Coordinates of C-alpha atoms in Angstrom, one line a residue:
M1 CA -0.1 0.0 0.0
K2 CA 1.4 3.5 -1.0
P3 CA 2.1 5.5 2.1
S4 CA -0.2 8.6 2.3
F5 CA 1.1 12.2 2.5
L6 CA 0.5 12.4 6.2
T7 CA 2.3 9.1 6.9
L8 CA 5.3 10.4 5.0
V9 CA 5.3 13.8 7.0
G10 CA 4.9 11.7 10.2
L11 CA 7.9 9.7 9.3
L12 CA 9.8 12.8 8.5
A13 CA 9.0 14.6 11.7
A14 CA 10.0 11.5 13.9
S15 CA 13.3 11.2 11.8
V16 CA 14.2 14.9 12.2
A17 CA 13.4 14.8 15.9
A18 CA 15.7 11.9 16.5
N19 CA 18.4 13.0 14.2
P20 CA 18.4 16.8 13.7
L21 CA 19.9 17.9 10.3
P22 CA 22.4 20.6 9.7
A23 CA 20.9 23.9 8.5
S24 CA 22.6 23.4 5.1
N25 CA 20.5 20.4 4.1
S26 CA 17.6 21.5 1.8
A27 CA 16.1 17.9 1.6
A28 CA 14.8 15.9 4.4
L29 CA 16.4 12.6 5.1
V30 CA 14.1 9.9 6.3
V31 CA 16.0 6.5 7.3
R32 CA 14.3 3.6 5.8
G33 CA 15.1 0.1 4.9
G34 CA 15.5 -2.0 1.7
G35 CA 16.5 -0.8 -1.8
K36 CA 18.7 -2.3 -4.3
N37 CA 20.9 -1.0 -7.1
T38 CA 18.7 -0.3 -10.1
N39 CA 20.8 2.2 -11.8
N40 CA 21.6 1.5 -15.6
A41 CA 25.1 0.4 -16.2
N42 CA 27.5 2.7 -18.0
G43 CA 31.2 2.2 -18.7
A44 CA 32.6 5.5 -17.4
G45 CA 36.1 4.9 -15.9
C46 CA 35.5 1.1 -15.6
D47 CA 37.8 -0.7 -18.0
A48 CA 39.3 -3.7 -16.4
G49 CA 36.6 -5.9 -17.5
N50 CA 36.0 -9.4 -16.5
A51 CA 39.7 -10.1 -17.0
E52 CA 40.1 -9.2 -13.2
G53 CA 38.2 -12.3 -12.3
A54 CA 39.6 -14.6 -15.1
G55 CA 43.1 -13.3 -14.8
N56 CA 43.2 -14.1 -11.1
A57 CA 42.6 -17.9 -11.4
G58 CA 45.9 -18.4 -9.9
D59 CA 45.2 -15.9 -7.0
Q60 CA 42.1 -17.9 -6.2
K61 CA 44.0 -21.1 -5.9
A62 CA 45.2 -19.7 -2.7
G63 CA 42.3 -21.9 -1.3
K64 CA 43.1 -22.7 2.3
G65 CA 44.9 -19.3 2.5
K66 CA 41.5 -17.7 2.3
Q67 CA 40.4 -19.3 5.5
N68 CA 43.6 -18.5 7.2
G69 CA 43.3 -14.9 6.1
K70 CA 39.8 -14.8 7.5
Q71 CA 41.0 -16.1 10.7
N72 CA 43.7 -13.7 10.9
G73 CA 41.2 -10.9 10.2
Q74 CA 39.0 -12.0 13.0
N75 CA 41.9 -12.3 15.5
G76 CA 43.0 -8.9 14.4
K77 CA 39.5 -7.5 15.0
Q78 CA 39.4 -9.0 18.5
N79 CA 42.9 -7.8 19.4
G80 CA 42.0 -4.3 18.0
K81 CA 38.9 -4.2 20.2
Q82 CA 40.8 -5.3 23.2
N83 CA 44.0 -3.3 22.9
G84 CA 43.3 -0.4 20.6
N85 CA 43.5 3.1 22.0
K86 CA 40.0 4.4 21.5
G87 CA 40.6 7.4 23.8
G88 CA 39.0 9.7 21.4
A89 CA 39.7 12.8 20.4
G90 CA 42.8 12.6 18.3
A91 CA 44.9 15.8 18.1
G92 CA 43.4 18.4 15.9
A93 CA 40.4 16.4 15.3
G94 CA 37.9 18.6 16.9
G95 CA 34.3 17.7 16.0
A96 CA 35.4 14.6 14.2
A97 CA 36.5 13.1 17.6
Q98 CA 33.1 13.7 19.1
K99 CA 31.1 12.4 16.1
N100 CA 33.2 9.6 15.2
G101 CA 34.7 8.2 18.3
T102 CA 38.2 8.5 16.7
A103 CA 41.1 6.5 17.8
N104 CA 44.9 6.8 17.7
A105 CA 46.9 4.2 16.0
G106 CA 49.3 3.3 18.7
G107 CA 47.2 0.4 19.9
A108 CA 47.0 -3.3 19.0
A109 CA 49.0 -5.2 16.6
A110 CA 46.9 -7.9 14.8
G111 CA 48.1 -10.8 12.6
G112 CA 49.5 -9.9 9.2
A113 CA 47.3 -10.5 6.1
G114 CA 49.6 -12.7 4.3
A115 CA 53.1 -12.2 2.9
G116 CA 54.3 -8.7 2.6
A117 CA 51.6 -7.3 5.0
G118 CA 52.5 -5.3 8.0
N119 CA 51.0 -5.3 11.5
A120 CA 47.4 -4.2 11.9
T121 CA 46.6 -0.7 13.6
A122 CA 44.2 0.1 16.4
G123 CA 40.7 -0.6 16.3
A124 CA 38.9 -3.5 14.4
I125 CA 41.0 -4.0 11.3
V126 CA 39.4 -5.8 8.3
L127 CA 40.9 -6.6 4.9
P128 CA 42.2 -5.2 2.8
D129 CA 45.5 -4.3 4.7
G130 CA 48.0 -3.1 2.1
R131 CA 50.8 -1.8 4.5
I132 CA 54.0 -3.3 3.1
K133 CA 56.7 -4.8 5.4
A134 CA 60.1 -2.7 5.7
D135 CA 62.2 -5.7 4.3
A136 CA 59.7 -6.2 1.3
V137 CA 61.2 -6.4 -2.2
P138 CA 59.4 -5.8 -5.5
E139 CA 59.3 -9.5 -6.2
D140 CA 56.9 -10.0 -3.2
F141 CA 54.3 -8.4 -5.4
N142 CA 54.5 -11.4 -7.9
V143 CA 53.5 -14.1 -5.6
L144 CA 50.1 -15.5 -4.4
G145 CA 50.9 -14.7 -1.0
S146 CA 51.1 -10.8 -1.8
V147 CA 48.5 -8.7 0.0
F148 CA 47.6 -7.4 -3.6
K149 CA 46.6 -9.7 -6.6
S150 CA 49.6 -10.8 -8.6
A151 CA 47.9 -11.1 -11.9
V152 CA 46.1 -7.9 -12.6
V153 CA 46.2 -5.0 -13.6
K154 CA 49.4 -4.2 -15.4
G155 CA 50.9 -3.8 -18.9
D156 CA 50.7 -6.9 -21.0
G157 CA 53.8 -9.2 -20.3
L158 CA 55.0 -7.3 -17.4
L159 CA 55.3 -8.6 -13.7
F160 CA 54.5 -6.3 -10.8
S161 CA 58.2 -6.4 -9.9
N162 CA 58.5 -4.4 -13.1
V163 CA 56.0 -1.8 -11.8
I164 CA 56.8 -1.5 -8.2
T165 CA 59.6 0.5 -6.6
F166 CA 60.3 1.7 -3.0
P167 CA 60.9 5.5 -2.6
D168 CA 63.1 6.9 0.0
V169 CA 60.6 9.1 1.8
E170 CA 59.4 9.9 5.4
S171 CA 57.0 7.2 6.6
S172 CA 53.4 8.2 6.3
I173 CA 51.4 8.6 9.5
F174 CA 49.9 5.0 9.2
D175 CA 53.2 3.2 8.5
K176 CA 55.3 4.7 11.5
A177 CA 53.7 2.6 14.1
T178 CA 53.7 -0.6 12.1
N179 CA 57.3 -0.9 10.7
T180 CA 55.8 -0.6 7.1
K181 CA 56.9 1.5 4.2
A182 CA 55.6 3.3 1.1
F183 CA 55.6 2.1 -2.4
A184 CA 55.6 3.4 -5.8
I185 CA 53.6 2.5 -8.9
N186 CA 55.3 3.3 -12.1
I187 CA 53.9 3.5 -15.7
D188 CA 55.7 4.0 -19.0
D189 CA 55.0 3.1 -22.6
K190 CA 54.6 -0.6 -21.8
S191 CA 51.8 0.1 -19.4
V192 CA 49.2 -1.1 -21.7
F193 CA 46.6 -3.4 -20.3
I194 CA 44.8 -6.1 -22.3
P195 CA 41.6 -7.5 -20.7
Q196 CA 40.8 -11.1 -21.0
G197 CA 39.3 -11.6 -24.3
G198 CA 39.4 -7.9 -25.1
E199 CA 41.3 -5.4 -27.0
A200 CA 44.5 -3.6 -25.8
Q201 CA 43.8 -0.2 -24.0
S202 CA 46.0 1.4 -26.2
N203 CA 45.0 4.9 -25.3
I204 CA 45.5 4.4 -21.5
R205 CA 48.6 3.9 -19.4
R206 CA 48.0 2.2 -16.3
A207 CA 48.9 -0.2 -13.4
D208 CA 46.5 -1.0 -10.7
L209 CA 46.9 -3.0 -7.4
L210 CA 43.9 -4.8 -6.2
P211 CA 43.7 -6.3 -2.7
S212 CA 44.1 -10.0 -2.6
I213 CA 41.2 -12.4 -2.9
R214 CA 41.2 -12.8 0.8
S215 CA 39.7 -9.3 1.1
Q216 CA 36.7 -10.5 -0.9
L217 CA 35.6 -13.2 1.5
N218 CA 31.9 -12.4 2.5
D219 CA 32.2 -9.1 0.9
V220 CA 33.8 -7.9 4.0
A221 CA 35.3 -4.7 2.6
V222 CA 32.0 -3.5 0.9
T223 CA 29.5 -4.1 3.6
G224 CA 28.8 -2.6 6.9
V225 CA 30.6 0.7 7.8
R226 CA 34.0 0.6 6.6
T227 CA 36.8 3.3 6.6
L228 CA 39.5 3.0 4.0
H229 CA 42.8 4.8 4.9
F230 CA 45.5 5.6 2.3
S231 CA 48.3 8.2 1.7
V232 CA 49.7 9.4 -1.6
Q233 CA 52.6 11.5 -2.7
R234 CA 54.0 12.7 -6.0
D235 CA 57.2 11.5 -7.2
P236 CA 59.2 14.6 -8.1
A237 CA 61.5 12.6 -10.3
K238 CA 58.6 11.1 -12.4
P239 CA 56.0 13.8 -12.6
L240 CA 52.6 13.5 -13.7
N241 CA 51.1 15.4 -16.7
A242 CA 48.3 17.7 -15.2
T243 CA 46.8 18.0 -18.8
H244 CA 45.7 14.3 -18.3
D245 CA 43.1 12.8 -15.9
Y246 CA 44.6 10.3 -13.5
Q247 CA 42.5 7.8 -11.5
I248 CA 44.4 7.0 -8.2
V249 CA 41.9 5.1 -5.8
N250 CA 38.5 3.7 -6.8
L251 CA 35.8 1.2 -5.8
E252 CA 34.8 -0.7 -8.9
S253 CA 31.5 -2.5 -9.0
K254 CA 31.4 -6.3 -9.1
D255 CA 30.0 -6.2 -12.7
F256 CA 32.8 -3.8 -13.8
S257 CA 30.3 -1.2 -15.2
F258 CA 30.9 1.6 -12.9
H259 CA 32.8 3.2 -9.7
Q260 CA 31.2 3.9 -6.5
I261 CA 34.0 6.2 -5.5
D262 CA 36.9 7.8 -7.4
V263 CA 40.1 9.7 -6.3
R264 CA 41.5 11.8 -9.3
T265 CA 44.0 14.4 -10.1
G266 CA 44.8 16.2 -13.4
A267 CA 42.7 17.5 -16.1
D268 CA 39.7 19.4 -14.8
N269 CA 41.2 19.0 -11.3
G270 CA 44.4 20.5 -12.2
N271 CA 47.0 20.1 -9.3
E272 CA 44.3 19.2 -6.8
I273 CA 43.4 15.8 -5.7
A274 CA 39.7 15.2 -5.5
V275 CA 37.1 12.6 -4.1
F276 CA 34.1 11.9 -6.4
G277 CA 31.0 9.9 -5.9
N278 CA 29.3 7.2 -8.0
S279 CA 30.2 7.6 -11.7
K280 CA 26.6 6.9 -12.9
T281 CA 25.4 10.1 -11.2
T282 CA 23.9 12.4 -13.8
P283 CA 24.6 14.9 -15.2
A284 CA 28.1 14.4 -13.6
P285 CA 29.6 12.5 -10.5
Q286 CA 29.4 14.6 -7.4
K287 CA 32.8 16.2 -6.3
I288 CA 32.8 15.3 -2.6
F289 CA 36.1 16.8 -1.6
S290 CA 39.3 18.3 -3.0
A291 CA 42.6 19.6 -1.7
P292 CA 45.9 20.9 -3.3
F293 CA 48.2 18.1 -4.4
G294 CA 51.6 19.4 -3.8
E295 CA 55.0 17.6 -3.5
G296 CA 57.2 16.6 -0.8
Q297 CA 54.5 15.4 1.6
F298 CA 51.9 12.7 1.8
E299 CA 48.2 13.6 1.2
N300 CA 46.3 11.4 3.9
F301 CA 42.8 10.3 3.5
A302 CA 40.2 8.1 5.2
L303 CA 37.0 7.5 3.4
K304 CA 34.3 6.4 5.8
M305 CA 31.7 4.4 3.9
D306 CA 28.3 3.4 5.4
F307 CA 27.0 0.7 3.0
N308 CA 24.0 0.1 5.3
A309 CA 22.4 3.5 5.3
K310 CA 19.3 3.9 3.4
Y311 CA 17.7 7.4 2.9
G312 CA 14.4 8.5 1.4
F313 CA 14.4 12.1 0.2
L314 CA 10.8 13.6 0.7
Y315 CA 10.3 16.7 -1.4
L316 CA 7.0 18.8 -1.1
R317 CA 5.7 20.1 -4.3
P318 CA 3.4 23.1 -4.9
Q319 CA 0.6 20.8 -6.1
G320 CA 0.5 19.4 -2.7
R321 CA 1.7 16.0 -3.8
D322 CA 4.9 14.1 -2.6
L323 CA 7.8 12.9 -4.6
T324 CA 10.2 10.5 -2.9
D325 CA 13.6 9.1 -4.0
S326 CA 16.1 6.9 -2.6
I327 CA 20.0 7.0 -2.4
D328 CA 21.7 4.1 -0.6
S329 CA 24.6 4.9 1.7
T330 CA 27.0 7.7 2.6
V331 CA 30.6 8.6 2.3
Q332 CA 32.5 10.9 4.8
V333 CA 35.9 12.3 4.1
F334 CA 38.8 12.7 6.5
H335 CA 42.1 14.4 5.3
S336 CA 45.4 15.7 6.3
T337 CA 48.8 16.7 4.8
G338 CA 52.2 15.4 5.9
Q339 CA 52.5 14.3 9.5
A340 CA 49.3 16.0 10.7
P341 CA 46.7 13.7 12.1
L342 CA 43.5 13.3 10.0
Q343 CA 40.6 15.9 10.4
Q344 CA 37.2 15.7 9.5
A345 CA 36.6 17.3 6.0
T346 CA 33.0 16.6 5.3
E347 CA 29.9 15.5 6.9
P348 CA 28.5 12.1 5.7
I349 CA 27.4 12.7 2.1
A350 CA 24.8 10.7 0.4
N351 CA 26.3 8.5 -2.3
D352 CA 25.1 5.3 -3.9
L353 CA 27.7 2.6 -2.8
A354 CA 25.6 -0.4 -4.0
G355 CA 27.2 -2.9 -6.4
L356 CA 30.0 -4.5 -4.2
G357 CA 33.2 -4.9 -6.2
E358 CA 36.9 -4.3 -5.5
Y359 CA 39.2 -1.4 -4.5
H360 CA 41.8 -0.2 -7.0
F361 CA 45.1 1.7 -5.8
A362 CA 46.3 2.8 -9.3
L363 CA 48.2 5.2 -11.6
Q364 CA 45.8 5.2 -14.6
K365 CA 46.5 8.0 -17.1
N366 CA 43.6 8.7 -19.3
A367 CA 43.8 10.1 -22.7
V368 CA 43.1 13.7 -23.6
G369 CA 40.0 13.5 -25.8
D370 CA 40.9 11.4 -28.8
A371 CA 44.7 12.4 -28.7
P372 CA 47.3 9.6 -28.6
Q373 CA 49.2 9.1 -25.5
P374 CA 52.6 10.8 -25.4
T375 CA 55.6 8.5 -25.7
G376 CA 58.7 8.2 -23.6
I377 CA 56.9 8.8 -20.5
Q378 CA 58.2 7.8 -16.9
E379 CA 55.7 8.7 -14.3
A380 CA 55.1 7.3 -10.7
L381 CA 53.0 7.9 -7.7
F382 CA 53.8 6.8 -4.1
F383 CA 51.3 5.0 -2.0
A384 CA 51.4 4.3 1.8
G385 CA 49.3 3.4 4.9
I386 CA 46.7 1.4 3.1
F387 CA 44.4 -0.4 5.4
M388 CA 40.7 -0.6 6.3
E389 CA 38.9 -0.6 9.6
D390 CA 35.4 -1.6 10.8
S391 CA 33.8 1.7 11.8
T392 CA 30.5 0.2 13.0
D393 CA 31.1 1.7 16.4
G394 CA 31.9 5.1 14.8
T395 CA 35.7 4.7 15.2
V396 CA 37.8 6.4 12.7
T397 CA 41.7 6.2 13.3
L398 CA 43.2 9.6 13.0
Q399 CA 46.9 8.8 13.4

């Protein structure tokens, strides 16, 4: 039975009384259940194709390792809850500490998530954990035990040991406490990916790291309330070309047809780094947050994603009729530069996160219109402090 206008207004009043909205919100948010992803698929920015599944047959042979990884994750979660410092108001966090039950990273060390993984941080850590041991070598990225998939995404005929290097830089805020280190993703003229059964992506230069198959068990990284941490820094010796669009971090849907979130730089973003929402949003994806992207320091991010939240938007029209729409889930951004603790940068922003999928940590250089890619390129980007935590209780680790 379709709810009446009075019923909807009653729900609206109850919701606002329980959860007052900031004055800047123009539409009323009414919490409600259900809902599924019914958006039409489009290919914007999603070009790995089914090769990511087919090309990882070797990774999936890890078999028993999946269960071991799952057990390690559970152990890490319990250790984090028991030992993590949830004392709360991380330095400089202000309102974020109050609203998000923030924690510092000096707490528990959980079990590593396979070869190459570092120790877990405070709080309830879930996969993926992409922090790299201090003694790791590039060849560690070629094997099934790597914390990242060893088969995709990279130039045809390349190994990840041809792509990964280790820069001599100050540790990121989330590597210092765990004896882990930054790594660089490098691209050049050979960085042309060929999807399984598809054509070479000749007008794109890319290399992507996808968390290992263990991180996909029970969709642990794309359900509930999860906070994804990562830090990125430019390589001054191998600069990017700001006339091009670069995809740096994204969550790509399980059917490879769209991105739920995107972190980009270059092109329209110039020398800024920006977080965008769902790529299917019309007329264009929402820019959720942006910041200057300079050199010599890490830009640190935490993306708190509530995959559970269901919101109904109630609009009152002049004719006296009601119009409802639904957007699933929210994204909230925390950010800092250099060694400063993270600070809350946005409130939770409505963004459709439905579609499950996998995270990409990438250096993907897109073409400028139909122009061919320049030749003779040597470009790189540093990554550090990649891990995910369970933020069901509101905890977001700030340093």
